[in-house]
XYZ file of C-alpha atoms in Angstrom:
571
model
C -11.353 119.709 25.113
C -8.343 120.276 22.944
C -5.261 118.088 22.900
C -3.369 120.956 24.491
C -5.835 121.060 27.371
C -5.578 117.287 27.925
C -1.787 117.504 27.921
C -1.846 120.352 30.432
C -4.229 118.402 32.682
C -1.885 115.415 32.432
C 1.026 117.576 33.542
C -1.034 118.910 36.448
C -1.904 115.357 37.531
C 1.772 114.365 37.431
C 2.658 117.310 39.632
C 0.036 116.299 42.152
C 1.566 112.831 42.297
C 5.116 114.148 42.563
C 4.315 116.448 45.461
C 2.382 113.880 47.486
C 3.789 110.486 46.526
C 7.460 111.016 45.691
C 8.822 110.975 49.220
C 8.205 114.714 49.734
C 11.404 115.268 47.762
C 10.834 119.018 47.710
C 11.291 119.404 51.456
C 14.714 120.403 52.747
C 14.352 119.237 56.340
C 16.647 116.223 56.139
C 19.561 117.607 58.127
C 22.231 115.830 60.114
C 20.492 114.115 63.042
C 21.661 115.166 66.453
C 22.352 112.778 69.312
C 19.185 112.167 71.357
C 19.001 113.966 74.679
C 21.490 116.337 76.318
C 25.088 115.185 76.359
C 24.387 112.484 73.820
C 27.905 112.434 72.410
C 30.035 109.293 72.716
C 32.033 108.713 75.885
C 34.773 107.266 73.743
C 35.533 108.768 70.358
C 36.520 106.346 67.590
C 39.553 106.748 65.385
C 38.843 108.333 61.996
C 40.879 108.526 58.795
C 39.951 111.353 56.423
C 40.566 110.385 52.783
C 40.839 113.094 50.122
C 41.285 111.921 46.510
C 42.755 114.826 44.556
C 43.649 115.263 40.885
C 44.906 118.670 39.759
C 43.201 120.473 42.632
C 45.805 123.158 43.373
C 43.275 125.901 42.581
C 40.823 124.895 45.311
C 43.010 123.127 47.877
C 43.985 126.301 49.796
C 40.271 126.926 50.378
C 39.410 123.415 51.533
C 42.338 121.515 53.051
C 42.959 123.955 55.939
C 39.386 123.354 57.087
C 40.085 119.619 57.370
C 43.322 120.188 59.229
C 41.419 122.455 61.632
C 38.855 119.840 62.677
C 38.050 119.937 66.390
C 37.680 116.238 67.001
C 38.061 114.852 70.540
C 39.379 111.489 69.342
C 42.227 110.658 67.026
C 42.055 111.553 63.366
C 44.370 112.137 60.450
C 44.129 113.170 56.817
C 45.353 111.095 53.864
C 45.444 113.092 50.638
C 45.770 110.763 47.641
C 47.438 112.656 44.814
C 45.939 110.993 41.758
C 48.503 111.814 39.091
C 48.276 115.577 39.450
C 50.368 117.760 37.162
C 49.764 121.078 38.951
C 51.691 120.448 42.168
C 48.691 119.348 44.234
C 50.759 117.079 46.495
C 53.484 119.632 47.201
C 50.870 122.300 47.883
C 49.092 120.013 50.355
C 52.321 119.457 52.274
C 53.046 123.167 52.391
C 49.536 123.901 53.651
C 50.020 121.332 56.404
C 53.296 122.922 57.440
C 51.711 126.363 57.391
C 48.472 125.662 59.220
C 49.268 122.630 61.365
C 46.319 120.821 62.921
C 45.535 117.208 62.096
C 48.401 115.127 60.734
C 48.494 114.945 56.959
C 49.915 112.256 54.723
C 50.249 112.719 50.973
C 50.386 109.489 48.959
C 50.348 108.671 45.267
C 48.795 105.452 43.959
C 49.961 105.600 40.356
C 47.699 105.047 37.371
C 44.609 102.912 38.019
C 44.523 99.387 36.598
C 42.011 98.556 33.851
C 38.461 98.469 35.140
C 39.042 101.014 37.913
C 37.996 104.641 37.928
C 40.730 106.964 39.089
C 38.828 108.197 42.112
C 37.962 104.741 43.429
C 41.523 103.535 42.863
C 42.689 106.539 44.891
C 40.153 105.735 47.617
C 41.352 102.127 47.751
C 44.954 103.275 48.084
C 43.975 105.718 50.821
C 42.102 103.024 52.754
C 45.106 100.715 52.548
C 47.356 103.475 53.872
C 44.943 104.287 56.709
C 44.929 100.608 57.710
C 48.671 100.117 57.481
C 50.527 99.533 60.743
C 52.981 102.223 61.678
C 56.213 102.063 60.764
C 54.685 104.319 58.047
C 55.737 107.707 57.054
C 55.455 110.834 59.007
C 56.563 113.992 57.132
C 59.841 113.751 55.269
C 59.995 115.198 51.773
C 59.726 112.664 48.997
C 63.008 111.371 47.700
C 63.801 113.229 44.472
C 62.970 111.121 41.477
C 61.176 108.487 43.508
C 58.065 107.276 41.686
C 54.769 107.265 43.528
C 56.357 108.525 46.695
C 54.441 109.317 49.790
C 54.823 111.610 52.696
C 52.921 112.263 55.832
C 52.748 115.334 57.922
C 52.539 114.079 61.390
C 51.947 111.034 63.438
C 52.788 111.112 67.105
C 53.879 114.057 69.096
C 52.011 117.132 70.179
C 49.307 118.324 67.889
C 50.414 121.375 65.995
C 48.356 124.489 66.406
C 46.284 125.580 63.462
C 47.238 129.040 62.316
C 46.143 131.741 59.949
C 42.900 131.534 57.979
C 42.362 127.907 58.893
C 42.287 128.547 62.615
C 38.557 128.907 62.975
C 39.010 127.650 66.518
C 41.069 130.572 67.738
C 38.157 132.857 68.421
C 37.466 134.607 71.703
C 35.412 132.535 74.071
C 35.907 129.310 72.159
C 37.300 126.461 74.227
C 38.644 123.216 72.996
C 38.732 119.960 74.902
C 42.027 118.582 76.178
C 43.453 115.826 74.040
C 44.867 112.685 75.559
C 47.672 110.311 74.647
C 47.611 107.821 71.866
C 46.513 104.997 74.023
C 47.580 102.670 76.816
C 51.007 101.189 76.577
C 51.079 97.572 75.667
C 47.717 97.727 73.932
C 49.027 95.235 71.444
C 47.618 97.087 68.449
C 49.898 98.232 65.642
C 50.664 101.894 65.726
C 49.758 102.222 69.377
C 46.013 102.534 68.712
C 43.833 102.068 71.780
C 42.001 98.808 72.051
C 38.724 98.822 70.151
C 39.745 101.667 67.913
C 38.288 104.306 70.218
C 39.593 107.287 72.105
C 38.121 108.257 75.439
C 37.037 111.856 75.622
C 38.714 113.773 78.461
C 36.723 114.800 81.452
C 35.255 118.271 81.488
C 37.052 119.111 84.707
C 40.462 118.271 83.283
C 39.722 120.192 80.080
C 38.719 123.240 82.059
C 41.894 123.042 84.141
C 44.037 122.527 81.064
C 45.443 119.308 82.563
C 44.975 115.753 81.389
C 42.180 113.657 82.788
C 42.955 110.311 84.384
C 42.254 108.567 81.094
C 44.497 111.001 79.243
C 47.307 110.932 81.787
C 48.308 107.296 81.281
C 51.510 106.320 79.614
C 51.147 106.188 75.847
C 53.142 104.780 73.027
C 54.367 107.746 71.014
C 54.361 105.638 67.845
C 51.040 106.038 66.084
C 49.293 105.124 62.871
C 48.223 107.634 60.266
C 45.242 108.517 62.412
C 47.226 109.226 65.551
C 47.111 112.944 66.206
C 48.217 113.358 69.778
C 50.678 111.857 72.210
C 51.301 112.700 75.837
C 54.160 115.153 75.966
C 55.386 113.791 79.256
C 55.486 110.186 78.036
C 59.055 108.895 77.871
C 60.043 107.774 74.391
C 60.299 104.123 73.546
C 63.768 102.569 73.561
C 65.798 103.744 70.603
C 63.227 106.422 69.834
C 64.618 109.918 69.664
C 62.233 112.718 70.550
C 62.492 116.119 68.993
C 62.911 119.201 71.049
C 59.872 121.341 71.497
C 59.427 124.890 70.403
C 59.398 127.663 72.984
C 55.633 127.599 73.021
C 55.744 123.924 74.040
C 53.860 122.264 76.871
C 51.356 123.992 79.011
C 48.679 124.903 76.465
C 45.523 122.898 76.473
C 45.418 120.753 73.335
C 48.539 122.481 72.031
C 46.496 125.535 70.988
C 48.097 128.896 70.507
C 46.657 131.933 72.240
C 43.645 133.593 70.717
C 44.390 135.079 67.346
C 46.660 134.257 64.480
C 49.795 132.367 65.425
C 52.465 130.808 63.257
C 53.924 127.573 64.528
C 57.593 128.104 65.430
C 60.043 125.873 63.619
C 61.212 122.974 65.718
C 64.522 121.210 65.527
C 64.205 117.645 64.429
C 66.539 114.810 63.710
C 66.476 113.379 60.230
C 65.789 109.672 60.263
C 66.594 107.189 57.588
C 63.779 105.162 56.145
C 62.966 101.993 58.014
C 64.494 98.824 56.648
C 62.277 96.938 54.303
C 60.336 99.965 53.106
C 58.894 99.439 49.651
C 60.660 101.129 46.817
C 59.327 104.497 45.901
C 57.950 105.420 49.334
C 59.448 107.987 51.587
C 58.271 109.691 54.696
C 58.258 113.391 55.079
C 58.833 114.150 58.657
C 57.023 116.963 60.372
C 58.604 118.254 63.569
C 57.684 116.110 66.505
C 56.144 113.308 64.465
C 58.004 110.021 64.409
C 57.460 107.256 61.960
C 58.797 105.504 58.903
C 57.593 103.851 55.735
C 55.381 100.823 55.736
C 54.755 97.914 53.497
C 52.741 98.494 50.384
C 49.332 97.024 49.725
C 46.297 96.363 51.895
C 46.643 95.489 55.512
C 43.366 93.964 56.590
C 44.724 92.661 59.841
C 46.056 96.010 60.980
C 44.467 98.309 63.496
C 42.101 100.105 61.155
C 40.254 103.300 62.038
C 36.640 102.701 62.939
C 35.413 105.296 60.441
C 36.531 106.684 57.108
C 35.550 110.189 56.044
C 35.546 110.318 52.247
C 35.563 113.925 51.131
C 36.449 115.673 47.882
C 39.284 118.139 47.493
C 36.892 121.023 46.823
C 34.867 120.524 50.015
C 35.383 122.804 53.028
C 34.211 121.710 56.463
C 33.237 123.706 59.533
C 35.529 122.994 62.521
C 32.972 120.684 64.166
C 31.981 118.809 61.007
C 33.804 115.556 61.764
C 32.634 115.567 65.364
C 28.995 116.023 64.302
C 29.212 113.282 61.667
C 30.654 110.746 64.104
C 28.135 111.714 66.792
C 25.250 111.146 64.380
C 26.639 107.834 63.161
C 27.218 106.544 66.680
C 23.951 107.793 68.179
C 21.749 106.455 65.376
C 23.801 103.331 64.563
C 24.422 104.376 60.981
C 26.980 102.708 58.735
C 27.051 105.507 56.173
C 26.302 109.169 56.801
C 26.419 111.514 53.824
C 25.775 115.221 53.473
C 25.237 116.981 50.174
C 27.590 119.944 50.410
C 26.181 123.377 49.777
C 27.451 124.244 46.301
C 28.702 127.678 45.368
C 26.094 130.110 44.015
C 27.789 133.386 43.124
C 27.513 133.972 39.383
C 24.237 134.329 37.502
C 24.544 130.898 35.907
C 25.312 129.307 39.271
C 22.197 130.897 40.767
C 20.081 129.601 37.925
C 21.474 126.070 37.595
C 22.917 124.923 40.931
C 19.773 124.981 43.137
C 17.887 123.211 40.343
C 20.677 120.619 40.103
C 20.213 119.708 43.784
C 16.424 119.883 43.381
C 16.536 117.347 40.533
C 18.859 115.092 42.537
C 16.391 115.135 45.430
C 13.580 114.303 43.020
C 15.563 111.352 41.662
C 16.624 110.125 45.120
C 14.155 111.430 47.722
C 16.137 111.794 50.921
C 13.287 110.594 53.124
C 13.145 107.339 51.194
C 16.900 106.945 51.300
C 16.827 107.352 55.087
C 14.006 104.895 55.660
C 15.365 101.552 56.964
C 14.678 98.779 54.492
C 14.009 101.162 51.607
C 15.116 100.119 48.122
C 16.244 103.688 47.379
C 19.910 104.286 48.138
C 22.097 107.281 47.386
C 24.906 109.359 48.815
C 26.660 112.617 48.004
C 30.301 111.897 47.307
C 31.627 115.193 48.652
C 31.030 114.154 52.262
C 30.595 110.498 53.250
C 31.365 109.058 56.683
C 31.671 105.292 56.292
C 32.093 102.690 58.999
C 35.145 100.608 58.103
C 33.430 97.339 59.014
C 30.554 98.246 56.683
C 33.042 98.895 53.872
C 34.565 95.461 54.462
C 31.143 93.821 54.520
C 30.145 95.508 51.259
C 33.519 94.814 49.644
C 34.035 98.446 48.683
C 35.666 100.013 46.870
C 36.627 96.841 44.974
C 33.014 95.796 44.366
C 32.221 99.145 42.684
C 35.644 99.729 41.102
C 34.279 100.822 37.719
C 31.362 102.962 38.879
C 31.384 106.457 37.405
C 28.614 107.625 39.759
C 30.559 106.217 42.668
C 28.647 107.832 45.525
C 25.331 106.228 44.588
C 27.069 102.918 43.878
C 28.711 103.069 47.317
C 25.390 103.670 49.082
C 23.743 100.810 47.199
C 26.573 98.431 48.075
C 26.370 99.313 51.766
C 22.585 98.950 51.816
C 22.690 95.622 49.955
C 25.084 94.276 52.558
C 22.670 95.136 55.358
C 24.069 98.527 56.359
C 22.047 101.545 57.468
C 22.555 104.737 55.480
C 21.522 108.363 55.830
C 21.624 111.268 53.358
C 20.758 114.904 53.925
C 21.577 118.494 53.109
C 24.635 120.009 54.744
C 24.526 123.126 56.860
C 28.246 123.696 57.357
C 29.873 121.671 54.598
C 30.391 123.667 51.411
C 31.911 123.255 47.972
C 34.454 125.906 47.008
C 34.675 124.861 43.365
C 33.595 127.708 41.067
C 31.394 127.227 38.008
C 31.642 130.745 36.599
C 29.885 130.104 33.289
C 27.474 127.809 31.510
C 30.229 125.690 29.868
C 31.581 124.587 33.261
C 28.107 123.747 34.540
C 27.315 121.956 31.286
C 30.351 119.709 31.681
C 29.481 119.009 35.302
C 26.068 117.640 34.353
C 26.731 116.068 30.969
C 29.784 114.033 31.963
C 27.627 111.517 33.878
C 24.024 112.199 32.792
C 23.845 109.346 30.279
C 25.641 107.041 32.711
C 22.796 107.709 35.138
C 20.478 106.331 32.454
C 22.662 103.206 32.138
C 23.497 104.189 28.546
C 20.005 103.124 27.506
C 18.330 104.838 24.511
C 14.963 103.717 25.877
C 15.578 105.388 29.238
C 16.877 108.462 27.420
C 13.670 108.723 25.363
C 11.558 108.298 28.496
C 13.563 110.937 30.350
C 13.216 113.451 27.533
C 9.463 112.824 27.299
C 9.088 113.120 31.059
C 10.994 116.395 31.265
C 8.864 117.845 28.475
C 5.587 116.785 30.078
C 6.471 117.800 33.616
C 8.464 120.992 33.117
C 7.907 122.357 29.608
C 4.198 121.704 29.020
C 2.914 124.027 31.805
C 4.454 127.283 30.467
C 3.699 126.205 26.907
C 0.039 125.587 27.843
C -0.183 129.009 29.484
C 1.231 130.802 26.453
C -0.719 128.768 23.886
C -3.895 129.017 25.934
C -3.636 132.784 25.988
C -3.074 132.958 22.244
C -5.765 130.426 21.308
C -8.253 131.409 23.967
C -8.191 127.887 25.458
C -9.106 128.601 29.062
C -8.873 124.971 30.170
C -5.336 124.655 28.891
C -4.500 128.060 30.360
C -5.803 127.215 33.828
C -4.329 123.717 33.934
C -0.965 124.979 32.739
C -0.969 127.845 35.236
C -1.822 125.501 38.134
C 0.902 123.041 37.138
C 3.430 125.861 36.798
C 2.434 127.222 40.208
C 2.884 123.804 41.853
C 6.252 123.475 40.136
C 7.409 126.851 41.402
C 6.153 126.243 44.947
C 7.964 122.909 45.100
C 11.241 124.678 44.277
C 10.896 127.405 46.915
C 12.365 125.396 49.837
C 15.532 124.697 47.838
C 15.854 128.347 46.860
C 15.490 129.300 50.532
C 18.196 126.782 51.425
C 20.496 128.449 48.884
C 19.337 131.937 49.959
C 18.168 132.838 46.472
C 15.224 135.061 45.463
C 11.868 133.230 45.162
C 11.275 134.582 41.663
C 13.916 132.175 40.371
C 11.355 129.406 40.881
C 9.479 130.650 37.823
C 12.607 129.970 35.732
C 12.597 126.240 36.582
C 11.164 125.275 33.141
C 14.084 127.005 31.444
C 16.599 125.252 33.714
C 14.871 121.930 33.020
C 15.275 122.592 29.293
C 19.005 123.105 29.862
C 19.211 119.795 31.739
C 17.341 118.072 28.923
C 19.882 119.368 26.396
C 22.793 118.415 28.671
C 21.446 114.877 28.951
C 21.028 114.552 25.191
C 24.536 115.925 24.702
C 25.865 113.337 27.165
C 24.225 110.557 25.126
C 25.582 111.936 21.847
C 29.105 112.088 23.253
C 28.812 108.504 24.394
C 27.634 107.225 21.018
C 30.425 109.150 19.291
C 32.897 107.195 21.400
C 33.874 110.190 23.517
C 32.155 109.003 26.675
C 32.416 110.734 30.016
C 35.655 112.476 30.889
C 37.173 114.129 33.940
C 40.451 116.041 34.043
C 42.079 114.302 31.144
C 40.673 110.821 31.782
C 38.004 109.301 29.558
C 35.618 106.475 30.347
C 34.828 103.683 27.934
C 31.843 101.576 28.726
C 32.336 97.835 29.094
C 29.131 96.999 30.877
C 25.974 98.392 32.343
C 25.274 100.024 35.610
C 27.471 103.012 35.139
C 30.698 101.053 34.969
C 33.681 101.819 32.831
C 36.638 100.102 31.356
C 38.710 103.258 31.254
C 40.875 104.890 33.825
C 38.031 106.826 35.342
C 37.981 109.851 37.550
């Protein structure tokens, strides 16, 4: 046999091993696990803080943030958007979207430039976690003081939950009912911010939700002062001494969960009293007060002893969530005792280049980190998809994150590894109703997306780079080459082996194309896409060795050590 035939047979053998022994990476059946049995949702819903690091995201925020504000979560939740040095008005836009659409309370904070050794995103996450932990006294939605550096504002704390209006109100559809929301928690709970003991929120009874009246659990007296994750307070609860309560709009009490009638509804403006900042507030912080949401600034820095939310939802600014996304994530985590639950958002596939590259991008990620292996308890494989990660706060403390991974460029995988090393249980799968709204209209944008971290994935190792290039050639480029060369040279062995390997390659890609609703014929183009990824990886290595390194929105990484860590300011 010719050398070409032996090479083609080698490629065929590799494909046989990949399909059978690589964790069935090609299957797309790893979807968010549902609670076992009927009615398997928690009786008490834990508090959740949603953290959104954002840097110059004004272009995509109107398509994503309203979906977070519109989350239908039975417990208490709030959104902290960390404006990471944006120059396009991201923070101001977020506040205006909160005022327009209502829903979950929103706080906008700014951490300043990251210290040496931190990536920008992880520094923003750390700042967001500290704010979510902080006892209230913290802000609730007052515009930032003009000229105040690193100010912060929050849209909402206590008070009735504002209805979600306009395009974000996916809940206001005929026949859709939402559960009644209860007060912040029992008075005298002793926890800062009025959080209920244990960091949970009891779901209202079905009977009370149907009647539109509070259940017995929800009818107790509550402290209207809440932390950043407090979204609701009993309207009939008398205010605490010295606490002035704003007057309600004409559409005030009487609507279950504070929802407007079916259809689009703009929240009427409420009258509110302007409050001065609380004494002792750190310089540079101000609270932006949303109608009906009391609060004031809090001390800067971490607050480990405070009443922290039980879960943190880490999500990117370009990720849109279905209205029940948070509820489903928490249900899965609680039912299956998971410390980290991550879904790979469905990326946008609209342009020709997106159709060609994006499904293959996810396919290659699954091949590198087979989801079934990731989800197997005790497995050494660990990975997550940074666009959507629900993390138990106690697991974050145990793993020491984000501090322990402060310089990781590929932060989602580093996070999953840290949680697994500390004994946590993790799960990763494909999302059904979590989508990315970020466009990649042409090849240059897709090229930058891949090349900015490709060489980091290889730990900046020339040896691993050479092995990766050789592997891509053998696995993806040899089969079509063997078919073409076999036809020209009349080498039937090479022709048949190459054709079989190419067929296995294409069949393995079909489930991912079905997931992205793309035509099956695109599977035959996988060798060409693999060639593009090979060139992107080589380009990533060349940029690194030229001293350019990885970069993201004006920040460059400089390597100071292995493992995908940087000494620059990061993302």
